[in-house]
Tab-separated table of C-alpha atoms in Angstrom:
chain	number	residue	atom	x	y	z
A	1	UNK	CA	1.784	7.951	-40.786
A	2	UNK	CA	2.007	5.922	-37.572
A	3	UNK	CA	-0.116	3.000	-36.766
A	4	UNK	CA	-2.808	3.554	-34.385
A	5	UNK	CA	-2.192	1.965	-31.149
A	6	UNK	CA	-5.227	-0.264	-30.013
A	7	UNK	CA	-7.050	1.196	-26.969
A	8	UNK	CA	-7.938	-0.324	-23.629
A	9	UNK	CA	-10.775	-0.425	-22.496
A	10	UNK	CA	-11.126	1.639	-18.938
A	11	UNK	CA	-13.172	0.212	-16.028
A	12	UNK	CA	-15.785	2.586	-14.582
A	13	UNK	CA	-16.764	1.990	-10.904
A	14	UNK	CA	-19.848	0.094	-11.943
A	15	UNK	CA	-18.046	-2.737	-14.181
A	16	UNK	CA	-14.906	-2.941	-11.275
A	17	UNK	CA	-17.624	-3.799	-8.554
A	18	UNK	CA	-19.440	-6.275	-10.728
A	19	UNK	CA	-16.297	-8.214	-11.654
A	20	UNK	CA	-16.209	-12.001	-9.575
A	21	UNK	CA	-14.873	-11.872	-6.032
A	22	UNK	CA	-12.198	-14.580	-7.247
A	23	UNK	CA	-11.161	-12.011	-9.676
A	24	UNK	CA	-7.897	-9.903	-7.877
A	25	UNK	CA	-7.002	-6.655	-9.648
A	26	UNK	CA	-6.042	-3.131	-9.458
A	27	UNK	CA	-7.030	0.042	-11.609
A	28	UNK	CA	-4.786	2.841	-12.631
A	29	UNK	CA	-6.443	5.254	-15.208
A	30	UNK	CA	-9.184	2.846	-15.619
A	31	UNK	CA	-7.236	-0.341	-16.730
A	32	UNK	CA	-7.276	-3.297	-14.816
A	33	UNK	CA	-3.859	-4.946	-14.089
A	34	UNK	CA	-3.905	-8.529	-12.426
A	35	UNK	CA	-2.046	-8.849	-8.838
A	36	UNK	CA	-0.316	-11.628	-7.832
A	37	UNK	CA	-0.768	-13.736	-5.087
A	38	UNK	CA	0.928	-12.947	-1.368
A	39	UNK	CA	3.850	-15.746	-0.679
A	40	UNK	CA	4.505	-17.437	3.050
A	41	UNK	CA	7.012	-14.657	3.656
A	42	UNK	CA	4.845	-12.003	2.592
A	43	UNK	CA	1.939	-12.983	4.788
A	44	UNK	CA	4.625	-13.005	7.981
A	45	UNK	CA	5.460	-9.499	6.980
A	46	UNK	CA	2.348	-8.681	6.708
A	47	UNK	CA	0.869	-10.521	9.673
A	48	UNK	CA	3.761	-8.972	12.006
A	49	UNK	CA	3.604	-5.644	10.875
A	50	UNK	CA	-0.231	-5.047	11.062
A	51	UNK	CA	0.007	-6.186	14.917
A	52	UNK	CA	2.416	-3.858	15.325
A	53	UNK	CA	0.516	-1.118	14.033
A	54	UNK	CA	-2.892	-1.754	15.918
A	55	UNK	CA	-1.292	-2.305	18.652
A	56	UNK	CA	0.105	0.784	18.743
A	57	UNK	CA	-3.038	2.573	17.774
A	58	UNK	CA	-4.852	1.215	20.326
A	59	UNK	CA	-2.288	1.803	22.702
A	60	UNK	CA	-2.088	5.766	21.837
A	61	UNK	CA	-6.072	5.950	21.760
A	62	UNK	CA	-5.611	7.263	17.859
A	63	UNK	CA	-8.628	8.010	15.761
A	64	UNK	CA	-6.267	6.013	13.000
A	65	UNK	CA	-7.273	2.434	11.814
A	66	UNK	CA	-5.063	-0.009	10.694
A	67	UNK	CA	-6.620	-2.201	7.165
A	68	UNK	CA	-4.671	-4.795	5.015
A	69	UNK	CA	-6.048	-6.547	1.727
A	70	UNK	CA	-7.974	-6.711	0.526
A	71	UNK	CA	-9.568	-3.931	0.739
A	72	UNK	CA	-10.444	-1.044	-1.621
A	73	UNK	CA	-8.941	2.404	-2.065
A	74	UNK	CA	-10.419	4.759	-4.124
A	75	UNK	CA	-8.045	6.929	-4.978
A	76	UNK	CA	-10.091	8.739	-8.214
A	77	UNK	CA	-12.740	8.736	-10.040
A	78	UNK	CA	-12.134	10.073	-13.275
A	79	UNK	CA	-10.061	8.157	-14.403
A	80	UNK	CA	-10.828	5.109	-11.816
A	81	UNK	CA	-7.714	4.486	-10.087
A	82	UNK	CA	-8.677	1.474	-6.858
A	83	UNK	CA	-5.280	0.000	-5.344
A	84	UNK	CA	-5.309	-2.780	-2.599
A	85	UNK	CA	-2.640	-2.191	-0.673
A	86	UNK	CA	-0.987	-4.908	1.282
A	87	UNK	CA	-1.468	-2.754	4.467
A	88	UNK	CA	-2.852	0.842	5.436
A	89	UNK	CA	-3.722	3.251	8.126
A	90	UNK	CA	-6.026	5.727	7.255
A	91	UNK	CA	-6.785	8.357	10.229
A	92	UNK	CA	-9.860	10.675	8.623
A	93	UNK	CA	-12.366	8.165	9.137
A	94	UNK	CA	-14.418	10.160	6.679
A	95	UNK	CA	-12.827	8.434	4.086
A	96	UNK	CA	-14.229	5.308	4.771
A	97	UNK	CA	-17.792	4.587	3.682
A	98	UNK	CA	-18.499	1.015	4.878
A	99	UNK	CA	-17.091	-0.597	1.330
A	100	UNK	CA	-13.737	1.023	0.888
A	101	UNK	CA	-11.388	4.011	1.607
A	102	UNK	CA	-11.968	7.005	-0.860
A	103	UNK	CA	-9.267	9.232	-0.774
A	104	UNK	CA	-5.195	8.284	0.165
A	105	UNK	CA	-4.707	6.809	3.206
A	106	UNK	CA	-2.557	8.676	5.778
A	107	UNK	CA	0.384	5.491	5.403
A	108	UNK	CA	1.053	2.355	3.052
A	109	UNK	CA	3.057	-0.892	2.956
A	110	UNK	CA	3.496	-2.309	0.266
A	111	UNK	CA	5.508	-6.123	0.394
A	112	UNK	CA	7.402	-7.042	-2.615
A	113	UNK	CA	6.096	-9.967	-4.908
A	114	UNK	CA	8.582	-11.398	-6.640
A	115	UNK	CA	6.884	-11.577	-9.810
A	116	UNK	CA	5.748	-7.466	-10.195
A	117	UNK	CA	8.359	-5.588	-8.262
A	118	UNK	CA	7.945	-2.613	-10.655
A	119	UNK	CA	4.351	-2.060	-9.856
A	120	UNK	CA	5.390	-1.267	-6.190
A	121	UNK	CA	8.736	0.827	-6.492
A	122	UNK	CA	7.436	2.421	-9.767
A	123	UNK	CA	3.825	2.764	-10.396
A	124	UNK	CA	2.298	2.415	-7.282
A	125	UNK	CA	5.160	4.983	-5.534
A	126	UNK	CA	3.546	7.175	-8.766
A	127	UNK	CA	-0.024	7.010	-7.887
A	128	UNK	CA	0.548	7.321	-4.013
A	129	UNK	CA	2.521	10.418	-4.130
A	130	UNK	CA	0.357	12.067	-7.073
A	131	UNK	CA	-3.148	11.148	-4.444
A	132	UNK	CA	-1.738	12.248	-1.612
A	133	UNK	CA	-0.364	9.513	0.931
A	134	UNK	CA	1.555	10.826	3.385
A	135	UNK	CA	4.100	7.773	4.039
A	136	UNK	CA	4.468	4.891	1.375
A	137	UNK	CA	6.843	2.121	2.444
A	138	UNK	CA	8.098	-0.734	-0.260
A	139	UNK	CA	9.066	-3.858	2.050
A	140	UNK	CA	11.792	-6.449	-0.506
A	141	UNK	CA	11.657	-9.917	1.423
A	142	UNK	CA	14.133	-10.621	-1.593
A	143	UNK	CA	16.738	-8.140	-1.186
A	144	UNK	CA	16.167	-7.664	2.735
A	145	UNK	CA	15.314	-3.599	2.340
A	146	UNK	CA	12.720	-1.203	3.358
A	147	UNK	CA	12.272	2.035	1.350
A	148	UNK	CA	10.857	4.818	2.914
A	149	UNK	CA	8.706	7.198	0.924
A	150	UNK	CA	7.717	10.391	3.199
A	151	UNK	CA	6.037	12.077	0.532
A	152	UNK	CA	4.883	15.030	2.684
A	153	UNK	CA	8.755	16.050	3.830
A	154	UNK	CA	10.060	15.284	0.294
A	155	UNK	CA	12.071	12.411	1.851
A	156	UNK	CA	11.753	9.311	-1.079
A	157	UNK	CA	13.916	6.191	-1.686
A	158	UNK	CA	15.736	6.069	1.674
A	159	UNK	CA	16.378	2.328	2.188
A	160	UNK	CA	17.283	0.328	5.720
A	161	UNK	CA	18.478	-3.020	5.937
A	162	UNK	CA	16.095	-5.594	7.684
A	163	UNK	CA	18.233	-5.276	10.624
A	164	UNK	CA	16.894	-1.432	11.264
A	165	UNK	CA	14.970	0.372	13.726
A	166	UNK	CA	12.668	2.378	11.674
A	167	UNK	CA	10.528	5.497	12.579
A	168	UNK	CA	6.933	5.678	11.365
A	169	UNK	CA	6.661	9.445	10.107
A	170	UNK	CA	3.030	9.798	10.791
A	171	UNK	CA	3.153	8.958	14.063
A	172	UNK	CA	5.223	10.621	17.322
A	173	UNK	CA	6.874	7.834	18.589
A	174	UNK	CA	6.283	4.551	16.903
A	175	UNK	CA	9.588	2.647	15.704
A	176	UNK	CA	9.955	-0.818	14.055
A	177	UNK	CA	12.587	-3.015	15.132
A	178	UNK	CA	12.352	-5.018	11.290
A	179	UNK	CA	15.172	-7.805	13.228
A	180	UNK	CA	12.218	-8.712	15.092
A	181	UNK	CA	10.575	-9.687	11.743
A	182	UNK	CA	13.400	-10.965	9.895
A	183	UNK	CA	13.738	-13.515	12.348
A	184	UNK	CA	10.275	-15.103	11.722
A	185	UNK	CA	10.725	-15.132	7.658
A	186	UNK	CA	11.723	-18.687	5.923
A	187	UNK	CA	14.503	-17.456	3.603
């Protein structure tokens, strides 16, 4: 007879929101997993790419808003499944309810730590296509490549160089010149 395997314990939504602030983590399936800490050429990433997007929200006069971590998506309940995503744009403003997003956001970036990489081109890609999010992009500072995820067109794992011009799916006419960001990264 196999050995029993010992079993986690899974978060409820009551226990996640009383855990410290200090305390960083993500559920999937009710188990906590720790997330690591954004490095200098994360934040730049990061930094340049949310401009980009509000800027081009605001310029279009879209109903879409623009969020980076942290900040909570709910993606289910049973089991509790909350991501942080390094940055989203969620357009049904219904899914917002003054504490977090409930429901997949409309598009997701997700920037590369060094430490996890599986969690973003493995389970996170998992989770985001299985709850709905339209686009999911993985950003590798390390390896210099952007893979595109455009879950709703069945388009996943098509990778650009840093040195691309890349359409955002959900919107008409927004492209991302990533040279522009390379230049402003340290390695």
């Amino acid at each position: 007879m196999p050995a029993l395997q010992p079993q986690l314990k899974r978060l409820t939504l009551e226990e996640y929101e009383s855990l410290p602030e200090d305390i960083r983590v993500e559920i999937f399936d009710g188990i906590p997993y720790d997330m690591a800490g954004p490095a200098d050429d994360h934040q730049t990433i990061s930094t340049e790419l949310v401009t980009i997007l509000n800027n081009y929200i605001k310029s279009k006069k879209e109903t879409c808003r623009v969020y980076h971590a942290p900040f909570d998506v709910k993606l289910s309940d049973l089991p509790l499944t909350i991501v942080q995503p390094d940055i989203m744009v969620i357009c049904d403003r219904r899914k917002l309810d003054g504490k977090r997003c409930n429901g997949a956001p409309d598009f997701i970036v997700e920037i590369v730590s060094p430490g996890n990489p599986s969690d973003d081109y493995i389970r996170k890609a998992y989770y985001y296509k299985k709850y709905g999010v339209r686009e999911y992009w993985i950003v590798d500072p390390r390896r210099k490549i952007v893979t595109v995820n455009c879950f709703e067109r069945d388009l996943v794992n098509v990778q650009y160089s840093f040195d691309s011009v890349i359409k955002v799916g959900i919107f008409e006419d927004l492209l991302l010149d990533f040279s522009e960001i390379a230049r402003l990264l340290i390695t």
